[in-house]
Amino acid sequence: MAPATARFNPNHLSNPFAHLNQAHAMNQNAHHANQTLPQNMSSHFAGAGNLHGGISPFAPSSGNMGLPGGYSAGGGGGPAGGGGTGLASDAAVRGFEHGAALQRAQAHQTEAAQQGNKTGASGGRIREVWRHNLESEMKTLRALVDRYPYISMDTEFPGIVARPMGSFPTKADYHYQTLRCNVDLLKLIQLGITVFTADGDTPPAQPDVSLHQQRPSAYLPPVPCTWSFNFQFSLDTDMYAESSVEILKKAGVDFDKHREQGIDVDAFGSLLITSGLTLDDDVHWLSFHSGYDFGYLVKIMSATPLPASEEQFRTLVKIYFPHLWDIKFLLRHAQKLAQRGTITTQAATILASLGQKSGLQDLANELECTRVGAMHTAGSDSWLTGSVFWALRAKVFDNDIPTDLADQIYGLHGVGPPASAATREQLVLANGGGGGSSAGGLGGGGSSVGGYATSMTPTTHTSREGGPSTPTTGHAVLVGQTVGQHGGGGGGGVFGNFSYK
């Protein structure tokens, strides 16, 4: 084989292996001390008369990679062996890994740009997860959860397409039945999660090289702190509210890619259950107005429709997510403290400036939290949710949130009985309910689906700066019929034909 000459000029700017040249030459000089460069070397390398000239020896030519006898002297061993010489040496193998890692990093950047989550904005910190990289990214999260046990999350879903029919003892029950019928009918589109330490720190952008001692020279791309899981969803066959889908399209959601490369929810559910992110008392989930978020996750992990009662639902949430914090619930509690005058001056100023606004972005602006990525994408929203939680904890609650505020979901907990019938009718009219629509405020010719009403042109209640949300002010219209059990039924309209199973 060729003598131990450096493959690149050590000082040449194009040399990616400068740190390896000296060690490699020292290992090889003793073996080749009395050898000279063979005459036929020029037939294998272009420009062989000047091997120090910075010309790559890996250009295709005759033979294997342009070297007599393949990758190593005597033809034995390959690059994976790591114990040979030349291209089979440990140094060369690490060099190949370096190039492959660069290609992977470039692929991630290209994919992120196509999704509208450009790395120029997120710095490679938001990782897009599709069917092909689901298992590898879940493996990464399993390795991180012990050090980063606070998980903020957000979901993107196809809106609100149905309302429950009947009478309800409380607003909370009405909200839950609305949530239940929509979650059971629809499919999740995106889930974003961001991981934090107990002090509110995300994983460092640059990896800890000491954790990679076996490959100290390998290229280590930026470490994500946020993962955006993209699920299989088809605009041709799946139900959705048109206004919600339009919002997601404008945010850059690629529905063609969701249809072709989206994650299967059953595969995701099985991995999530065994990930260490759930079913663990040491893990805390952070959310904002999160009834639907947890509704979809419970449905995915249980692989069954949501239970009939809110109490049963809360039991399942407590099992899968033993500790959770809903920022909207915390905000409402803080506003009550402000009314009583039992809050710090800084907190009172923030809440007074916030006024009647209550969206995630509104609160982020007041708390001076910076968004990374595009609004109405699950990854960006989950990161902002976590940032807002830690800022709210520090600036409004003085780093001490009472534990009795944990495990509450805004809109489903602590809501009193509904108002009188007269007041209820006024609220319905004020919220566009129209004269006693059987769709609980969705006017226009609806159709019944197993005890639920769907509108021909569904609308959405909007919160989160325009995204779908549980309604928080309107009341159900009494139609003398209780919520039906899961059963058959069909409906037409913009959804096509479907049955509720």
mmCIF file of N, CA and C in Angstrom, residues 294-412:
data_model
loop_
_atom_site.group_PDB
_atom_site.id
_atom_site.type_symbol
_atom_site.label_atom_id
_atom_site.label_comp_id
_atom_site.label_asym_id
_atom_site.label_seq_id
_atom_site.Cartn_x
_atom_site.Cartn_y
_atom_site.Cartn_z
ATOM 1 N N PHE A 294 -54.732 16.959 26.286
ATOM 2 C CA PHE A 294 -54.721 15.710 27.042
ATOM 3 C C PHE A 294 -55.789 14.744 26.541
ATOM 4 N N GLY A 295 -56.885 15.276 26.007
ATOM 5 C CA GLY A 295 -57.895 14.394 25.440
ATOM 6 C C GLY A 295 -57.346 13.541 24.312
ATOM 7 N N TYR A 296 -56.622 14.164 23.377
ATOM 8 C CA TYR A 296 -56.048 13.394 22.265
ATOM 9 C C TYR A 296 -54.986 12.424 22.756
ATOM 10 N N LEU A 297 -54.171 12.826 23.717
ATOM 11 C CA LEU A 297 -53.121 11.921 24.199
ATOM 12 C C LEU A 297 -53.707 10.729 24.945
ATOM 13 N N VAL A 298 -54.738 10.951 25.742
ATOM 14 C CA VAL A 298 -55.384 9.833 26.437
ATOM 15 C C VAL A 298 -56.012 8.880 25.426
ATOM 16 N N LYS A 299 -56.651 9.427 24.414
ATOM 17 C CA LYS A 299 -57.245 8.580 23.368
ATOM 18 C C LYS A 299 -56.181 7.745 22.672
ATOM 19 N N ILE A 300 -55.029 8.346 22.368
ATOM 20 C CA ILE A 300 -53.962 7.634 21.665
ATOM 21 C C ILE A 300 -53.370 6.539 22.538
ATOM 22 N N MET A 301 -53.102 6.853 23.803
ATOM 23 C CA MET A 301 -52.446 5.866 24.662
ATOM 24 C C MET A 301 -53.385 4.751 25.105
ATOM 25 N N SER A 302 -54.655 5.057 25.286
ATOM 26 C CA SER A 302 -55.610 4.019 25.684
ATOM 27 C C SER A 302 -56.138 3.237 24.492
ATOM 28 N N ALA A 303 -55.979 3.803 23.288
ATOM 29 C CA ALA A 303 -56.465 3.169 22.053
ATOM 30 C C ALA A 303 -57.962 2.877 22.130
ATOM 31 N N THR A 304 -58.698 3.730 22.837
ATOM 32 C CA THR A 304 -60.147 3.599 22.958
ATOM 33 C C THR A 304 -60.768 4.984 22.921
ATOM 34 N N PRO A 305 -62.077 5.084 22.651
ATOM 35 C CA PRO A 305 -62.746 6.389 22.754
ATOM 36 C C PRO A 305 -62.668 6.913 24.185
ATOM 37 N N LEU A 306 -62.833 8.208 24.336
ATOM 38 C CA LEU A 306 -62.794 8.790 25.671
ATOM 39 C C LEU A 306 -63.975 8.303 26.509
ATOM 40 N N PRO A 307 -63.783 8.230 27.833
ATOM 41 C CA PRO A 307 -64.874 7.750 28.695
ATOM 42 C C PRO A 307 -66.066 8.689 28.683
ATOM 43 N N ALA A 308 -67.214 8.165 29.120
ATOM 44 C CA ALA A 308 -68.461 8.920 29.034
ATOM 45 C C ALA A 308 -68.514 10.092 30.003
ATOM 46 N N SER A 309 -67.858 9.972 31.150
ATOM 47 C CA SER A 309 -67.953 11.038 32.151
ATOM 48 C C SER A 309 -66.623 11.750 32.326
ATOM 49 N N GLU A 310 -66.725 13.017 32.760
ATOM 50 C CA GLU A 310 -65.516 13.796 33.006
ATOM 51 C C GLU A 310 -64.709 13.201 34.150
ATOM 52 N N GLU A 311 -65.382 12.649 35.149
ATOM 53 C CA GLU A 311 -64.676 12.055 36.279
ATOM 54 C C GLU A 311 -63.797 10.899 35.827
ATOM 55 N N GLN A 312 -64.327 10.056 34.957
ATOM 56 C CA GLN A 312 -63.537 8.944 34.428
ATOM 57 C C GLN A 312 -62.351 9.462 33.605
ATOM 58 N N PHE A 313 -62.590 10.531 32.860
ATOM 59 C CA PHE A 313 -61.504 11.124 32.073
ATOM 60 C C PHE A 313 -60.401 11.647 32.981
ATOM 61 N N ARG A 314 -60.780 12.341 34.052
ATOM 62 C CA ARG A 314 -59.775 12.869 34.974
ATOM 63 C C ARG A 314 -58.964 11.748 35.599
ATOM 64 N N THR A 315 -59.615 10.625 35.860
ATOM 65 C CA THR A 315 -58.892 9.472 36.422
ATOM 66 C C THR A 315 -57.822 8.985 35.463
ATOM 67 N N LEU A 316 -58.155 8.896 34.170
ATOM 68 C CA LEU A 316 -57.169 8.453 33.184
ATOM 69 C C LEU A 316 -56.037 9.461 33.038
ATOM 70 N N VAL A 317 -56.384 10.752 33.028
ATOM 71 C CA VAL A 317 -55.347 11.779 32.929
ATOM 72 C C VAL A 317 -54.384 11.656 34.101
ATOM 73 N N LYS A 318 -54.912 11.431 35.298
ATOM 74 C CA LYS A 318 -54.070 11.316 36.489
ATOM 75 C C LYS A 318 -53.147 10.105 36.404
ATOM 76 N N ILE A 319 -53.606 9.041 35.780
ATOM 77 C CA ILE A 319 -52.773 7.844 35.631
ATOM 78 C C ILE A 319 -51.633 8.102 34.645
ATOM 79 N N TYR A 320 -51.970 8.619 33.497
ATOM 80 C CA TYR A 320 -50.956 8.820 32.458
ATOM 81 C C TYR A 320 -50.052 10.025 32.753
ATOM 82 N N PHE A 321 -50.640 11.055 33.353
ATOM 83 C CA PHE A 321 -49.900 12.301 33.608
ATOM 84 C C PHE A 321 -50.082 12.679 35.082
ATOM 85 N N PRO A 322 -49.348 12.047 35.980
ATOM 86 C CA PRO A 322 -49.572 12.260 37.420
ATOM 87 C C PRO A 322 -49.450 13.711 37.859
ATOM 88 N N HIS A 323 -48.597 14.496 37.170
ATOM 89 C CA HIS A 323 -48.442 15.904 37.532
ATOM 90 C C HIS A 323 -48.530 16.767 36.282
ATOM 91 N N LEU A 324 -49.421 17.744 36.307
ATOM 92 C CA LEU A 324 -49.546 18.661 35.177
ATOM 93 C C LEU A 324 -49.876 20.051 35.700
ATOM 94 N N TRP A 325 -49.511 21.041 34.898
ATOM 95 C CA TRP A 325 -49.796 22.443 35.212
ATOM 96 C C TRP A 325 -50.404 23.101 33.975
ATOM 97 N N ASP A 326 -51.580 23.680 34.144
ATOM 98 C CA ASP A 326 -52.252 24.378 33.049
ATOM 99 C C ASP A 326 -52.083 25.885 33.265
ATOM 100 N N ILE A 327 -51.369 26.542 32.372
ATOM 101 C CA ILE A 327 -51.050 27.962 32.530
ATOM 102 C C ILE A 327 -52.302 28.820 32.569
ATOM 103 N N LYS A 328 -53.307 28.481 31.775
ATOM 104 C CA LYS A 328 -54.541 29.279 31.778
ATOM 105 C C LYS A 328 -55.211 29.217 33.154
ATOM 106 N N PHE A 329 -55.187 28.070 33.784
ATOM 107 C CA PHE A 329 -55.743 27.924 35.122
ATOM 108 C C PHE A 329 -54.934 28.749 36.121
ATOM 109 N N LEU A 330 -53.610 28.717 35.999
ATOM 110 C CA LEU A 330 -52.749 29.502 36.881
ATOM 111 C C LEU A 330 -52.993 30.999 36.692
ATOM 112 N N LEU A 331 -53.192 31.409 35.440
ATOM 113 C CA LEU A 331 -53.444 32.824 35.155
ATOM 114 C C LEU A 331 -54.730 33.286 35.823
ATOM 115 N N ARG A 332 -55.792 32.503 35.717
ATOM 116 C CA ARG A 332 -57.059 32.888 36.332
ATOM 117 C C ARG A 332 -56.925 32.987 37.850
ATOM 118 N N HIS A 333 -56.160 32.088 38.445
ATOM 119 C CA HIS A 333 -55.943 32.149 39.893
ATOM 120 C C HIS A 333 -55.185 33.430 40.257
ATOM 121 N N ALA A 334 -54.170 33.756 39.468
ATOM 122 C CA ALA A 334 -53.396 34.971 39.738
ATOM 123 C C ALA A 334 -54.269 36.216 39.621
ATOM 124 N N GLN A 335 -55.180 36.226 38.653
ATOM 125 C CA GLN A 335 -56.067 37.382 38.491
ATOM 126 C C GLN A 335 -57.004 37.536 39.686
ATOM 127 N N LYS A 336 -57.421 36.420 40.273
ATOM 128 C CA LYS A 336 -58.244 36.496 41.486
ATOM 129 C C LYS A 336 -57.434 37.066 42.648
ATOM 130 N N LEU A 337 -56.161 36.653 42.742
ATOM 131 C CA LEU A 337 -55.308 37.204 43.793
ATOM 132 C C LEU A 337 -55.117 38.705 43.611
ATOM 133 N N ALA A 338 -55.004 39.136 42.352
ATOM 134 C CA ALA A 338 -54.829 40.560 42.079
ATOM 135 C C ALA A 338 -56.063 41.352 42.518
ATOM 136 N N GLN A 339 -57.248 40.795 42.319
ATOM 137 C CA GLN A 339 -58.480 41.458 42.739
ATOM 138 C C GLN A 339 -58.538 41.619 44.256
ATOM 139 N N ARG A 340 -57.938 40.659 44.964
ATOM 140 C CA ARG A 340 -57.922 40.726 46.428
ATOM 141 C C ARG A 340 -56.758 41.563 46.943
ATOM 142 N N GLY A 341 -55.847 41.944 46.057
ATOM 143 C CA GLY A 341 -54.702 42.721 46.480
ATOM 144 C C GLY A 341 -53.648 41.920 47.205
ATOM 145 N N THR A 342 -53.630 40.609 46.987
ATOM 146 C CA THR A 342 -52.659 39.738 47.673
ATOM 147 C C THR A 342 -51.624 39.210 46.685
ATOM 148 N N ILE A 343 -51.028 40.121 45.942
ATOM 149 C CA ILE A 343 -50.053 39.716 44.936
ATOM 150 C C ILE A 343 -48.973 40.799 44.867
ATOM 151 N N THR A 344 -47.797 40.455 44.382
ATOM 152 C CA THR A 344 -46.695 41.413 44.366
ATOM 153 C C THR A 344 -46.971 42.556 43.395
ATOM 154 N N THR A 345 -46.240 43.644 43.582
ATOM 155 C CA THR A 345 -46.403 44.807 42.701
ATOM 156 C C THR A 345 -46.067 44.459 41.262
ATOM 157 N N GLN A 346 -44.978 43.712 41.058
ATOM 158 C CA GLN A 346 -44.601 43.319 39.705
ATOM 159 C C GLN A 346 -45.697 42.485 39.055
ATOM 160 N N ALA A 347 -46.249 41.517 39.804
ATOM 161 C CA ALA A 347 -47.309 40.668 39.269
ATOM 162 C C ALA A 347 -48.549 41.487 38.940
ATOM 163 N N ALA A 348 -48.907 42.420 39.834
ATOM 164 C CA ALA A 348 -50.088 43.247 39.593
ATOM 165 C C ALA A 348 -49.920 44.097 38.347
ATOM 166 N N THR A 349 -48.717 44.611 38.119
ATOM 167 C CA THR A 349 -48.457 45.422 36.926
ATOM 168 C C THR A 349 -48.611 44.590 35.658
ATOM 169 N N ILE A 350 -48.071 43.367 35.665
ATOM 170 C CA ILE A 350 -48.172 42.491 34.500
ATOM 171 C C ILE A 350 -49.621 42.160 34.193
ATOM 172 N N LEU A 351 -50.376 41.807 35.222
ATOM 173 C CA LEU A 351 -51.775 41.425 35.009
ATOM 174 C C LEU A 351 -52.621 42.620 34.582
ATOM 175 N N ALA A 352 -52.336 43.783 35.126
ATOM 176 C CA ALA A 352 -53.079 44.980 34.719
ATOM 177 C C ALA A 352 -52.804 45.307 33.262
ATOM 178 N N SER A 353 -51.563 45.162 32.842
ATOM 179 C CA SER A 353 -51.214 45.412 31.443
ATOM 180 C C SER A 353 -51.846 44.381 30.519
ATOM 181 N N LEU A 354 -51.979 43.162 31.000
ATOM 182 C CA LEU A 354 -52.604 42.109 30.197
ATOM 183 C C LEU A 354 -54.080 42.401 29.971
ATOM 184 N N GLY A 355 -54.745 42.937 30.986
ATOM 185 C CA GLY A 355 -56.161 43.293 30.850
ATOM 186 C C GLY A 355 -57.032 42.081 30.604
ATOM 187 N N GLN A 356 -57.914 42.183 29.606
ATOM 188 C CA GLN A 356 -58.842 41.101 29.284
ATOM 189 C C GLN A 356 -58.243 40.075 28.330
ATOM 190 N N LYS A 357 -57.051 40.338 27.858
ATOM 191 C CA LYS A 357 -56.407 39.383 26.950
ATOM 192 C C LYS A 357 -55.984 38.143 27.721
ATOM 193 N N SER A 358 -56.098 36.985 27.083
ATOM 194 C CA SER A 358 -55.768 35.757 27.803
ATOM 195 C C SER A 358 -55.143 34.697 26.914
ATOM 196 N N GLY A 359 -54.750 35.050 25.700
ATOM 197 C CA GLY A 359 -54.127 34.080 24.809
ATOM 198 C C GLY A 359 -52.680 33.821 25.181
ATOM 199 N N LEU A 360 -52.131 32.732 24.689
ATOM 200 C CA LEU A 360 -50.751 32.373 24.983
ATOM 201 C C LEU A 360 -49.783 33.449 24.502
ATOM 202 N N GLN A 361 -49.959 33.939 23.278
ATOM 203 C CA GLN A 361 -49.057 34.951 22.755
ATOM 204 C C GLN A 361 -49.197 36.274 23.517
ATOM 205 N N ASP A 362 -50.423 36.617 23.929
ATOM 206 C CA ASP A 362 -50.631 37.829 24.724
ATOM 207 C C ASP A 362 -49.842 37.754 26.029
ATOM 208 N N LEU A 363 -49.955 36.623 26.694
ATOM 209 C CA LEU A 363 -49.249 36.446 27.959
ATOM 210 C C LEU A 363 -47.739 36.425 27.743
ATOM 211 N N ALA A 364 -47.300 35.800 26.660
ATOM 212 C CA ALA A 364 -45.871 35.764 26.346
ATOM 213 C C ALA A 364 -45.324 37.178 26.139
ATOM 214 N N ASN A 365 -46.100 38.027 25.469
ATOM 215 C CA ASN A 365 -45.657 39.405 25.242
ATOM 216 C C ASN A 365 -45.481 40.146 26.556
ATOM 217 N N GLU A 366 -46.427 39.979 27.468
ATOM 218 C CA GLU A 366 -46.343 40.684 28.751
ATOM 219 C C GLU A 366 -45.186 40.165 29.604
ATOM 220 N N LEU A 367 -44.882 38.881 29.472
ATOM 221 C CA LEU A 367 -43.807 38.282 30.265
ATOM 222 C C LEU A 367 -42.460 38.352 29.551
ATOM 223 N N GLU A 368 -42.449 38.959 28.359
ATOM 224 C CA GLU A 368 -41.234 39.149 27.567
ATOM 225 C C GLU A 368 -40.592 37.812 27.176
ATOM 226 N N CYS A 369 -41.427 36.883 26.751
ATOM 227 C CA CYS A 369 -40.958 35.588 26.248
ATOM 228 C C CYS A 369 -40.908 35.644 24.723
ATOM 229 N N THR A 370 -39.825 35.198 24.157
ATOM 230 C CA THR A 370 -39.628 35.261 22.702
ATOM 231 C C THR A 370 -40.037 33.945 22.048
ATOM 232 N N ARG A 371 -40.844 34.032 21.010
ATOM 233 C CA ARG A 371 -41.234 32.843 20.268
ATOM 234 C C ARG A 371 -40.108 32.431 19.336
ATOM 235 N N VAL A 372 -39.917 31.129 19.196
ATOM 236 C CA VAL A 372 -38.991 30.553 18.222
ATOM 237 C C VAL A 372 -39.807 29.685 17.272
ATOM 238 N N GLY A 373 -39.749 29.960 15.977
ATOM 239 C CA GLY A 373 -40.533 29.201 15.021
ATOM 240 C C GLY A 373 -41.846 29.895 14.698
ATOM 241 N N ALA A 374 -42.693 29.200 13.950
ATOM 242 C CA ALA A 374 -43.929 29.789 13.432
ATOM 243 C C ALA A 374 -45.102 29.523 14.364
ATOM 244 N N MET A 375 -45.927 30.552 14.568
ATOM 245 C CA MET A 375 -47.151 30.400 15.348
ATOM 246 C C MET A 375 -48.060 29.368 14.691
ATOM 247 N N HIS A 376 -48.823 28.663 15.511
ATOM 248 C CA HIS A 376 -49.746 27.621 15.066
ATOM 249 C C HIS A 376 -49.019 26.393 14.528
ATOM 250 N N THR A 377 -47.775 26.210 14.932
ATOM 251 C CA THR A 377 -47.095 24.923 14.734
ATOM 252 C C THR A 377 -46.808 24.377 16.120
ATOM 253 N N ALA A 378 -46.984 23.076 16.284
ATOM 254 C CA ALA A 378 -46.954 22.493 17.630
ATOM 255 C C ALA A 378 -45.596 22.656 18.302
ATOM 256 N N GLY A 379 -44.512 22.540 17.539
ATOM 257 C CA GLY A 379 -43.191 22.672 18.136
ATOM 258 C C GLY A 379 -42.953 24.053 18.701
ATOM 259 N N SER A 380 -43.227 25.080 17.911
ATOM 260 C CA SER A 380 -43.048 26.456 18.368
ATOM 261 C C SER A 380 -43.959 26.775 19.545
ATOM 262 N N ASP A 381 -45.226 26.360 19.461
ATOM 263 C CA ASP A 381 -46.169 26.647 20.541
ATOM 264 C C ASP A 381 -45.785 25.938 21.831
ATOM 265 N N SER A 382 -45.257 24.713 21.739
ATOM 266 C CA SER A 382 -44.864 24.004 22.961
ATOM 267 C C SER A 382 -43.673 24.685 23.628
ATOM 268 N N TRP A 383 -42.715 25.151 22.830
ATOM 269 C CA TRP A 383 -41.556 25.849 23.384
ATOM 270 C C TRP A 383 -42.001 27.140 24.074
ATOM 271 N N LEU A 384 -42.892 27.892 23.420
ATOM 272 C CA LEU A 384 -43.390 29.130 24.012
ATOM 273 C C LEU A 384 -44.190 28.831 25.281
ATOM 274 N N THR A 385 -44.951 27.745 25.283
ATOM 275 C CA THR A 385 -45.710 27.359 26.478
ATOM 276 C C THR A 385 -44.778 27.151 27.663
ATOM 277 N N GLY A 386 -43.670 26.434 27.443
ATOM 278 C CA GLY A 386 -42.714 26.225 28.523
ATOM 279 C C GLY A 386 -42.075 27.522 28.980
ATOM 280 N N SER A 387 -41.703 28.370 28.039
ATOM 281 C CA SER A 387 -41.090 29.653 28.391
ATOM 282 C C SER A 387 -42.040 30.509 29.217
ATOM 283 N N VAL A 388 -43.316 30.525 28.840
ATOM 284 C CA VAL A 388 -44.313 31.311 29.568
ATOM 285 C C VAL A 388 -44.509 30.747 30.975
ATOM 286 N N PHE A 389 -44.513 29.430 31.122
ATOM 287 C CA PHE A 389 -44.694 28.837 32.451
ATOM 288 C C PHE A 389 -43.598 29.293 33.406
ATOM 289 N N TRP A 390 -42.347 29.205 32.964
ATOM 290 C CA TRP A 390 -41.247 29.572 33.865
ATOM 291 C C TRP A 390 -41.245 31.073 34.151
ATOM 292 N N ALA A 391 -41.604 31.886 33.171
ATOM 293 C CA ALA A 391 -41.669 33.332 33.407
ATOM 294 C C ALA A 391 -42.825 33.676 34.336
ATOM 295 N N LEU A 392 -43.971 33.017 34.157
ATOM 296 C CA LEU A 392 -45.125 33.240 35.036
ATOM 297 C C LEU A 392 -44.783 32.821 36.466
ATOM 298 N N ARG A 393 -44.116 31.707 36.597
ATOM 299 C CA ARG A 393 -43.707 31.214 37.916
ATOM 300 C C ARG A 393 -42.798 32.224 38.617
ATOM 301 N N ALA A 394 -41.863 32.811 37.875
ATOM 302 C CA ALA A 394 -40.904 33.731 38.474
ATOM 303 C C ALA A 394 -41.501 35.113 38.736
ATOM 304 N N LYS A 395 -42.217 35.666 37.760
ATOM 305 C CA LYS A 395 -42.636 37.061 37.837
ATOM 306 C C LYS A 395 -43.991 37.281 38.498
ATOM 307 N N VAL A 396 -44.864 36.290 38.428
ATOM 308 C CA VAL A 396 -46.205 36.452 38.991
ATOM 309 C C VAL A 396 -46.354 35.692 40.309
ATOM 310 N N PHE A 397 -45.779 34.492 40.380
ATOM 311 C CA PHE A 397 -45.907 33.680 41.595
ATOM 312 C C PHE A 397 -44.660 33.709 42.463
ATOM 313 N N ASP A 398 -43.707 34.557 42.122
ATOM 314 C CA ASP A 398 -42.502 34.718 42.931
ATOM 315 C C ASP A 398 -41.824 33.366 43.186
ATOM 316 N N ASN A 399 -41.763 32.534 42.138
ATOM 317 C CA ASN A 399 -41.096 31.227 42.165
ATOM 318 C C ASN A 399 -41.709 30.244 43.157
ATOM 319 N N ASP A 400 -42.980 30.447 43.490
ATOM 320 C CA ASP A 400 -43.630 29.547 44.446
ATOM 321 C C ASP A 400 -45.095 29.376 44.067
ATOM 322 N N ILE A 401 -45.374 28.414 43.182
ATOM 323 C CA ILE A 401 -46.751 28.131 42.784
ATOM 324 C C ILE A 401 -47.341 27.136 43.782
ATOM 325 N N PRO A 402 -48.458 27.447 44.415
ATOM 326 C CA PRO A 402 -49.075 26.508 45.373
ATOM 327 C C PRO A 402 -49.362 25.155 44.718
ATOM 328 N N THR A 403 -49.055 24.102 45.423
ATOM 329 C CA THR A 403 -49.217 22.760 44.855
ATOM 330 C C THR A 403 -50.675 22.409 44.586
ATOM 331 N N ASP A 404 -51.611 23.067 45.293
ATOM 332 C CA ASP A 404 -53.017 22.739 45.046
ATOM 333 C C ASP A 404 -53.513 23.273 43.710
ATOM 334 N N LEU A 405 -52.679 24.037 43.004
ATOM 335 C CA LEU A 405 -53.042 24.496 41.664
ATOM 336 C C LEU A 405 -52.589 23.514 40.586
ATOM 337 N N ALA A 406 -51.876 22.479 40.990
ATOM 338 C CA ALA A 406 -51.438 21.462 40.028
ATOM 339 C C ALA A 406 -52.602 20.549 39.662
ATOM 340 N N ASP A 407 -52.439 19.847 38.526
ATOM 341 C CA ASP A 407 -53.369 18.805 38.095
ATOM 342 C C ASP A 407 -54.772 19.351 37.831
ATOM 343 N N GLN A 408 -54.856 20.613 37.424
ATOM 344 C CA GLN A 408 -56.122 21.228 37.050
ATOM 345 C C GLN A 408 -56.083 21.548 35.558
ATOM 346 N N ILE A 409 -57.172 21.252 34.869
ATOM 347 C CA ILE A 409 -57.278 21.544 33.445
ATOM 348 C C ILE A 409 -58.315 22.649 33.264
ATOM 349 N N TYR A 410 -57.890 23.766 32.709
ATOM 350 C CA TYR A 410 -58.789 24.901 32.580
ATOM 351 C C TYR A 410 -60.009 24.541 31.738
ATOM 352 N N GLY A 411 -61.192 24.913 32.232
ATOM 353 C CA GLY A 411 -62.439 24.629 31.528
ATOM 354 C C GLY A 411 -63.092 23.344 31.972
ATOM 355 N N LEU A 412 -62.350 22.471 32.661
ATOM 356 C CA LEU A 412 -62.911 21.195 33.096
ATOM 357 C C LEU A 412 -62.943 21.062 34.612
#
